[in-house]
Short mmCIF file of C-alpha atoms in Angstrom, two decimals:
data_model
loop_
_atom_site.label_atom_id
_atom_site.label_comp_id
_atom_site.label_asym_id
_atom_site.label_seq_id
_atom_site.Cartn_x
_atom_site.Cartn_y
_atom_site.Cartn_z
CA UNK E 1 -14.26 9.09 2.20
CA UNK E 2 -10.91 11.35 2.55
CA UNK E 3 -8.76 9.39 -0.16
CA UNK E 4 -9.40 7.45 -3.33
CA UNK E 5 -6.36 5.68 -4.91
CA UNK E 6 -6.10 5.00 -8.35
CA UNK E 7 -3.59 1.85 -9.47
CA UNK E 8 -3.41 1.10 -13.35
CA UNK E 9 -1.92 -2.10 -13.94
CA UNK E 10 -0.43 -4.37 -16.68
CA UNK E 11 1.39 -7.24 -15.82
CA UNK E 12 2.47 -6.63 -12.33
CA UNK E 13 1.98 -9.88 -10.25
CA UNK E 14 4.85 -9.64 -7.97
CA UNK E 15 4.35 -6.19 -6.46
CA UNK E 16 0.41 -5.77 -5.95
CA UNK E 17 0.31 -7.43 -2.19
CA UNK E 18 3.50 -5.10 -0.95
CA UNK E 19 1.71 -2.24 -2.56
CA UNK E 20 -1.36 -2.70 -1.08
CA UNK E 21 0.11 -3.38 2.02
CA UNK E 22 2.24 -0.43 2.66
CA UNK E 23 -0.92 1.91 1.39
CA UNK E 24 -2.99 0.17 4.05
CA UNK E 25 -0.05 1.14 6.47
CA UNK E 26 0.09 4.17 5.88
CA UNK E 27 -3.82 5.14 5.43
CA UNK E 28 -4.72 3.40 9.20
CA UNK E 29 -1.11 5.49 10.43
CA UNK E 30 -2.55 8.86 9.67
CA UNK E 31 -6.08 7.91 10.67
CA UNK E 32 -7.14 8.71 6.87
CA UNK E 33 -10.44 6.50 5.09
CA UNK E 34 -9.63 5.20 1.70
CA UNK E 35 -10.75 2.69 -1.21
CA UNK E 36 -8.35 1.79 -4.11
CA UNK E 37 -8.96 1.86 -7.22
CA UNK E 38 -6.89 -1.01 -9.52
CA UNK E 39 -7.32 -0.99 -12.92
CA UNK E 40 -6.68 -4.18 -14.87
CA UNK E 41 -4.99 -2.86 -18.28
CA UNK E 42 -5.60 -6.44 -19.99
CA UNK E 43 -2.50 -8.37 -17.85
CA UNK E 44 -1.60 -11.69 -19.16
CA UNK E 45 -0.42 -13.15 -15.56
CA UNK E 46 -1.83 -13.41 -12.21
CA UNK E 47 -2.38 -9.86 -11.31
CA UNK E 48 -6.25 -10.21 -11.95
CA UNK E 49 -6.45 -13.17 -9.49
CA UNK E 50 -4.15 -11.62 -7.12
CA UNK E 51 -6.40 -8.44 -6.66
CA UNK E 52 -9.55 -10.75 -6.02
CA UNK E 53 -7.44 -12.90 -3.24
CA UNK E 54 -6.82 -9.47 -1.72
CA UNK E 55 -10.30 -7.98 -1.93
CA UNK E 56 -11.63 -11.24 -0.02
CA UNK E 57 -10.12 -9.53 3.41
CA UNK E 58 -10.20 -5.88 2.00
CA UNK E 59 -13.43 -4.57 1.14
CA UNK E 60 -12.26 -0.93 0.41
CA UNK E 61 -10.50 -2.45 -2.38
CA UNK E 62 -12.06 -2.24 -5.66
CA UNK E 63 -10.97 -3.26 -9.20
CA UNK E 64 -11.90 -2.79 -13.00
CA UNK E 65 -10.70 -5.73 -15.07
CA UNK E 66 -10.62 -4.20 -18.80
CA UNK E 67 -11.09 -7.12 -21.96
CA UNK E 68 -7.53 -6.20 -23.39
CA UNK E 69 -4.68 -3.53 -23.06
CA UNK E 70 -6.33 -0.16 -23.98
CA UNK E 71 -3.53 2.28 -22.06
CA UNK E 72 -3.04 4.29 -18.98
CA UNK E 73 -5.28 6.91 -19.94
CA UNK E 74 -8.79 4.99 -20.40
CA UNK E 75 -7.69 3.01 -16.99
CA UNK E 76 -7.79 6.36 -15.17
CA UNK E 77 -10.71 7.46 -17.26
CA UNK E 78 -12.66 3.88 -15.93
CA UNK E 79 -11.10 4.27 -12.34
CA UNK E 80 -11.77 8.80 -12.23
CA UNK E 81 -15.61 7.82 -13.03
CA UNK E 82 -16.40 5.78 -10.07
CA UNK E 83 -14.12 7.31 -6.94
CA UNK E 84 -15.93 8.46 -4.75
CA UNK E 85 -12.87 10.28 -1.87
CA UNK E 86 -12.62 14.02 -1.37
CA UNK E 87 -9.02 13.28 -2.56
CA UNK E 88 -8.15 11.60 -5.82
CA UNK E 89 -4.07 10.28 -5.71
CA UNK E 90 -2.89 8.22 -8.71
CA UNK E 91 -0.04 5.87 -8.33
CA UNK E 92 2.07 3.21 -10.79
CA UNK E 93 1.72 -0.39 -9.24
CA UNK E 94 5.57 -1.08 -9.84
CA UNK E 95 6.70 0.34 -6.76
CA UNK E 96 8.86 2.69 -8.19
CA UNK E 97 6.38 5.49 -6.49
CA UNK E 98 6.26 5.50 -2.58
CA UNK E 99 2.89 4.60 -0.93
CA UNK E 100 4.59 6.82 1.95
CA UNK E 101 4.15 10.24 -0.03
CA UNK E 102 0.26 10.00 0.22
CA UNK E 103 -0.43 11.88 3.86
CA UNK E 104 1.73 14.75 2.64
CA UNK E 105 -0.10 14.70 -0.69
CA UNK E 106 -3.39 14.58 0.67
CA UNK E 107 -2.46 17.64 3.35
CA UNK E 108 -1.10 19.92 0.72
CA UNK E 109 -4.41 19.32 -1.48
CA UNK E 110 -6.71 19.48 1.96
CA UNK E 111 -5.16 22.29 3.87
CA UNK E 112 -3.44 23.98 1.43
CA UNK E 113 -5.96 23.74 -0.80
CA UNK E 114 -4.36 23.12 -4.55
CA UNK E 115 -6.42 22.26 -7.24
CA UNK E 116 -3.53 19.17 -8.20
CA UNK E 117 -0.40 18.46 -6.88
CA UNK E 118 1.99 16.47 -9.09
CA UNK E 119 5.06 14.44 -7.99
CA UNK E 120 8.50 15.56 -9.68
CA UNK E 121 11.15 12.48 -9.20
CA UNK E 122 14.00 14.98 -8.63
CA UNK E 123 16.77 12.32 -8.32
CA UNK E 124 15.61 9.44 -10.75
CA UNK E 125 16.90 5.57 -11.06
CA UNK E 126 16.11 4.90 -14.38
CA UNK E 127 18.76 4.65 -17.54
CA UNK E 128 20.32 8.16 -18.44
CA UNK E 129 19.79 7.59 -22.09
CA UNK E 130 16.60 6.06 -22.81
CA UNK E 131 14.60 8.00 -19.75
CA UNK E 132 16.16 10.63 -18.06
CA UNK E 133 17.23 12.97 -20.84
CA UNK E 134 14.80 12.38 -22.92
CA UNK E 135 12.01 12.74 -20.22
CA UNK E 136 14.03 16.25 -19.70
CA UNK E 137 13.66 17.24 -23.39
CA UNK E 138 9.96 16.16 -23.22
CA UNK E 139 9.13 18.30 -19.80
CA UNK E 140 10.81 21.09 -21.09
CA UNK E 141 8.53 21.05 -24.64
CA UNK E 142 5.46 20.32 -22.75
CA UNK E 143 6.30 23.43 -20.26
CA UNK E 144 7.12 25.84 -22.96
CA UNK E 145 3.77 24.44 -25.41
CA UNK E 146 1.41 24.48 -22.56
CA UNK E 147 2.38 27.16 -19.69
CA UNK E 148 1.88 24.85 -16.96
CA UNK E 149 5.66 24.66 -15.56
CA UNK E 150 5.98 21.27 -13.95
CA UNK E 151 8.88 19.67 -13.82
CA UNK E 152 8.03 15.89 -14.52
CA UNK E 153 4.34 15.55 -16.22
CA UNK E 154 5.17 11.69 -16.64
CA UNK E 155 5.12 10.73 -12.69
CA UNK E 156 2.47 9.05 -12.39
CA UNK E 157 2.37 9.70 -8.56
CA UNK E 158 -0.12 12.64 -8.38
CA UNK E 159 -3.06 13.97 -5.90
CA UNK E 160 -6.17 15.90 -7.15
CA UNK E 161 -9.11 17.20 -6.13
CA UNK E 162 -12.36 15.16 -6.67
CA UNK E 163 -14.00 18.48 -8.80
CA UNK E 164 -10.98 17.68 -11.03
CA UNK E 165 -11.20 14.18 -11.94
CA UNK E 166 -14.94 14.25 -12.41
CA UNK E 167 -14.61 17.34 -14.83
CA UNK E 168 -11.83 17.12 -17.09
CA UNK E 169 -11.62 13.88 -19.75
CA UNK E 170 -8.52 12.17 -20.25
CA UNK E 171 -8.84 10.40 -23.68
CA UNK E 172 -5.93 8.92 -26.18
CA UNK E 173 -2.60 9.28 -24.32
CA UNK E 174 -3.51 12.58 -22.54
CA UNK E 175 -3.04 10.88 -18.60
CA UNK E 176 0.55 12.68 -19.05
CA UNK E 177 -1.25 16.04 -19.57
CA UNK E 178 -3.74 15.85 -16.73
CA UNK E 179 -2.55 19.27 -15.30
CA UNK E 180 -2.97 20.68 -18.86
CA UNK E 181 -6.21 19.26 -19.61
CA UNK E 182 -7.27 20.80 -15.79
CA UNK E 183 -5.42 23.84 -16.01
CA UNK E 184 -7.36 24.50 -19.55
CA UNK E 185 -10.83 23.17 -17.68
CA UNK E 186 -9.96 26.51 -14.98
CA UNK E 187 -8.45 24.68 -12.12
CA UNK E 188 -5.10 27.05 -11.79
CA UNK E 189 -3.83 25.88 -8.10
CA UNK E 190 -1.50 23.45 -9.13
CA UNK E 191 2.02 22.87 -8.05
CA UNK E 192 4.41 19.75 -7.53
CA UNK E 193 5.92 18.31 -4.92
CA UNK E 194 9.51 16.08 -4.65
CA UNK E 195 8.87 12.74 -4.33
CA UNK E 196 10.57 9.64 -3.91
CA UNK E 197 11.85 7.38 -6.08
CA UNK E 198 13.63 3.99 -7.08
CA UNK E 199 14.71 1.39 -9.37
CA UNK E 200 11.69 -1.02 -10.03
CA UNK E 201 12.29 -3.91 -7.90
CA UNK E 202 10.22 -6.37 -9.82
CA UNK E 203 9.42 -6.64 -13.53
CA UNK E 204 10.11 -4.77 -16.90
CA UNK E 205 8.65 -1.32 -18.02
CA UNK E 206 6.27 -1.06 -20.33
CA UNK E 207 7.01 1.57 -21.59
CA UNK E 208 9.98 2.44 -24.08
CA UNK E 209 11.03 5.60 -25.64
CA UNK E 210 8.49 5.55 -28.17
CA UNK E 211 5.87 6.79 -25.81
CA UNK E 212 8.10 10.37 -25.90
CA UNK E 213 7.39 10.28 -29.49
CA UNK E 214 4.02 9.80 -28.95
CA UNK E 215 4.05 12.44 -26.42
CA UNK E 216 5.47 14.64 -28.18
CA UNK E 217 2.34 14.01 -30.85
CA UNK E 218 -0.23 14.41 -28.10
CA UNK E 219 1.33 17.69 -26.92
CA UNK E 220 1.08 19.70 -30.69
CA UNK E 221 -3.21 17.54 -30.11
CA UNK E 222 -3.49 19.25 -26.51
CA UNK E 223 -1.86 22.96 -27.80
CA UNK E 224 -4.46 22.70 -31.08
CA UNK E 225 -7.40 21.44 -29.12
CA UNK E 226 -6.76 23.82 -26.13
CA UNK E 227 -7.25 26.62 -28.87
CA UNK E 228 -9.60 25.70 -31.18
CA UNK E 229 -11.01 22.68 -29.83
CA UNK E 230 -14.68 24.10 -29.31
CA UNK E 231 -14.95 26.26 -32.47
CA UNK E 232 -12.70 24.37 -34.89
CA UNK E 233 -14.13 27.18 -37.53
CA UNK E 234 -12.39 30.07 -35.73
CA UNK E 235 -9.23 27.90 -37.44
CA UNK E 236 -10.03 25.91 -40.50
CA UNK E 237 -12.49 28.69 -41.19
CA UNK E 238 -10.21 31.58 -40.96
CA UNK E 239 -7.64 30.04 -43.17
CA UNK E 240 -9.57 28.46 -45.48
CA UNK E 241 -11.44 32.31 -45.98
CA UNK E 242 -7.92 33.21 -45.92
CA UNK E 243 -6.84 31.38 -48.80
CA UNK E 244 -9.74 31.44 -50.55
CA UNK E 245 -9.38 35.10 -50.59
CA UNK E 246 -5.76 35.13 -51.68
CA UNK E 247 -6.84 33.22 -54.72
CA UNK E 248 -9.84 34.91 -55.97
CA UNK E 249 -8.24 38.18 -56.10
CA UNK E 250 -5.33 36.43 -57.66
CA UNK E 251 -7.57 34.87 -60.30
CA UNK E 252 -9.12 38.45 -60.76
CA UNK E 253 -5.98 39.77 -61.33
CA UNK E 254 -5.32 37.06 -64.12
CA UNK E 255 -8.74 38.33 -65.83
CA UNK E 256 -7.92 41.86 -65.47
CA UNK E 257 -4.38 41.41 -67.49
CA UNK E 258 -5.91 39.24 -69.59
CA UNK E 259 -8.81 41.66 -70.25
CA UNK E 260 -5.84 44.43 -70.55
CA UNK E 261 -3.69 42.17 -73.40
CA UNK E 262 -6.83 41.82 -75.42
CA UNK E 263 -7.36 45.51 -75.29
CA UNK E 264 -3.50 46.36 -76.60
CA UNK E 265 -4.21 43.38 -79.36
CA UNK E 266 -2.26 40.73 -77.64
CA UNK E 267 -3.45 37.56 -78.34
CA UNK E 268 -0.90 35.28 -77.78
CA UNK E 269 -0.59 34.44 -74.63
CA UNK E 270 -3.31 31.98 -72.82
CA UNK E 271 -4.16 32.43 -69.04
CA UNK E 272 -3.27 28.49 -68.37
CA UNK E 273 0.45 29.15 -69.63
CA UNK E 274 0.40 31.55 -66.29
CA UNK E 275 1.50 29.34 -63.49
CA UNK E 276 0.16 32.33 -61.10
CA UNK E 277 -3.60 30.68 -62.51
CA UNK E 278 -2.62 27.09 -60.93
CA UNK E 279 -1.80 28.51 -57.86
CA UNK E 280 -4.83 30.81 -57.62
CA UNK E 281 -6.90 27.72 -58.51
CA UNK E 282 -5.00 25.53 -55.96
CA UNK E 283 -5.38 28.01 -53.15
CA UNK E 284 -9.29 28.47 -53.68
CA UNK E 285 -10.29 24.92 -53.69
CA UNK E 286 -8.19 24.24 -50.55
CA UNK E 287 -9.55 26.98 -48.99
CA UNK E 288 -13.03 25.82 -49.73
CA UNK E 289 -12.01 22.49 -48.27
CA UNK E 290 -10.78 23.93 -45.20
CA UNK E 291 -13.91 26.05 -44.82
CA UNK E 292 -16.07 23.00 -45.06
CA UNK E 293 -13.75 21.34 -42.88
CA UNK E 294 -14.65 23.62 -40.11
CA UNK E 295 -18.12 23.45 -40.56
CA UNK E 296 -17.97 19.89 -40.55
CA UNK E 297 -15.98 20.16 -37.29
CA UNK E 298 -18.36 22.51 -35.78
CA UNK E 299 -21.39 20.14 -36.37
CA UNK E 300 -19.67 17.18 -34.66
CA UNK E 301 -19.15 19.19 -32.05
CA UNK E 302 -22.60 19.97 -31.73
CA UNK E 303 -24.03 16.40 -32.31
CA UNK E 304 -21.20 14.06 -30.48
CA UNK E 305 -22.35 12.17 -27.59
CA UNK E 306 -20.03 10.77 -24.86
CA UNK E 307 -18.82 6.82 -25.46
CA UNK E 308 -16.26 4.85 -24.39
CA UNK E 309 -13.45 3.57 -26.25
CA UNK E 310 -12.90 0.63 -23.68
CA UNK E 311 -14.63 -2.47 -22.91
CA UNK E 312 -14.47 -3.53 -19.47
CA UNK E 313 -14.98 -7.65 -18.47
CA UNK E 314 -15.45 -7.41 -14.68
CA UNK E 315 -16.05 -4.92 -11.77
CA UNK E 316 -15.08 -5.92 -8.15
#
């Protein structure tokens, strides 16, 4: 199988049989076997019943129909553990991405042999002030945070190799930070290609400029987790020894001027009226906290076990 497709959905009745369509086109064009992939994010209308109309004549279409809306990222996750193409290549169903950019895709992650190649809409059609400059404050944060310079992390039009989808494991909101997550996981051949794109001809977004917020979030998650994620006590353990430190000796210095008052016969003066005691006190206890919160990390670490945070109805 040369290509998988990947198609998370919500709510997109009108555009699934053009989409579908023009990837067929294409595919049969450049000689290239494929299956697709949609993903049923909990849609409200027709889409579900439109997909099974279209796999009656289509058998390399496949869908996962999920109980409710869980997000982008556990629709990949669902979709990522059952492709079975040399060449993974996720796409929006709004038609805003071109089913026309996949040969090109496919050959630069074939022949040229790149680990992930991600679309970058150069010339966008969405509104200035509620996607383009924000996206642009949002790419350059995510570029500067994680190293991996790509222009647009958000397109959703993107071609990987299979070693990369079954490795890495997109979780939360993390689909955005794919490269990151991979990059991270050793696969360093990445790049980006410019791809097409237009206004979306049918429908509304679903997504509004809270998900930059929420990226944003997810990005300081990746940076920490990139870090310290498998030995959360090389963090919360060195500060919390840190602090703990800091404290003691503090608290050691408050008995040793203590201890020296009481030798010149000055009684009059109680440690607790010290506010240098409170912090000393403070700063050990949290320290201690943050210790055991490291341990505590480091054990769930050790004892987690892989689940799901999806339910899925139906598998086509």
């Amino acid at each position: 199988m040369n290509l998988s497709i990947v198609i998370p959905l919500l709510n997109e009745e009108a555009s699934l049989e053009e989409l579908f369509s023009r990837i067929d086109k294409v595919c049969r064009s450049n000689s290239l076997s494929y299956e697709v992939w949609f993903v049923d994010d909990g849609s409200t209308d027709l889409s579900w019943s439109i997909i099974e109309n279209l796999r009656v004549q289509n058998p390399q279409i496949h869908a996962i129909k999920f109980s409710k809306n869980y997000g982008k990222s556990q629709a990949l996750h669902a979709a990522f553990e059952r492709t079975s193409g040399d060449v993974i290549i996720t796409m929006d169903a709004d038609l805003q991405d071109f089913p026309e950019e996949i040969p090109e895709l496919y050959s630069m992650v074939v022949n040229e042999n790149y680990d992930i190649v991600s679309g970058w809409k150069k010339k966008r059609f969405d509104n200035v002030m509620t996607k383009n400059v924000p996206s642009k404050l949002f790419n350059a944060a995510a570029r500067k945070v994680s190293g991996v310079y790509l222009h647009d992390f958000n397109c959703g039009l993107k071609a990987y190799k299979k070693q990369v989808v079954k490795t890495i494991d997109v979780y939360g909101d993390m689909h955005r930070y794919i490269p990151v997550l991979a990059a991270n996981a050793g696969f360093r051949r990445i790049t980006e290609k410019e791809v097409q794109h237009q206004a979306r001809p049918y429908g509304t977004s679903k997504f509004g400029t809270e998900r930059f917020i929420r990226g944003f979030l997810d990005l300081v998650t990746l940076w920490f987790v990139s870090r310290f994620g498998g030995r959360p006590m090389h963090f919360f353990g060195a500060v919390g020894t840190l602090m703990f430190i800091v404290g003691f000796l503090s608290a050691v210095w408050l008995g040793i001027s203590k201890l020296i008052d009481v030798a010149r016969g000055m009684y009059g003066h109680l440690i607790t009226d010290n506010p240098w005691f409170y912090i000393a006190l403070t700063m050990m206890i949290m320290g201690t906290l943050l210790f055991i919160a490291g341990f505590l990390g480091e054990m769930i670490i050790r004892t987690n076990r892989e689940h799901k945070n999806y339910n899925i109805d139906e598998v086509i």
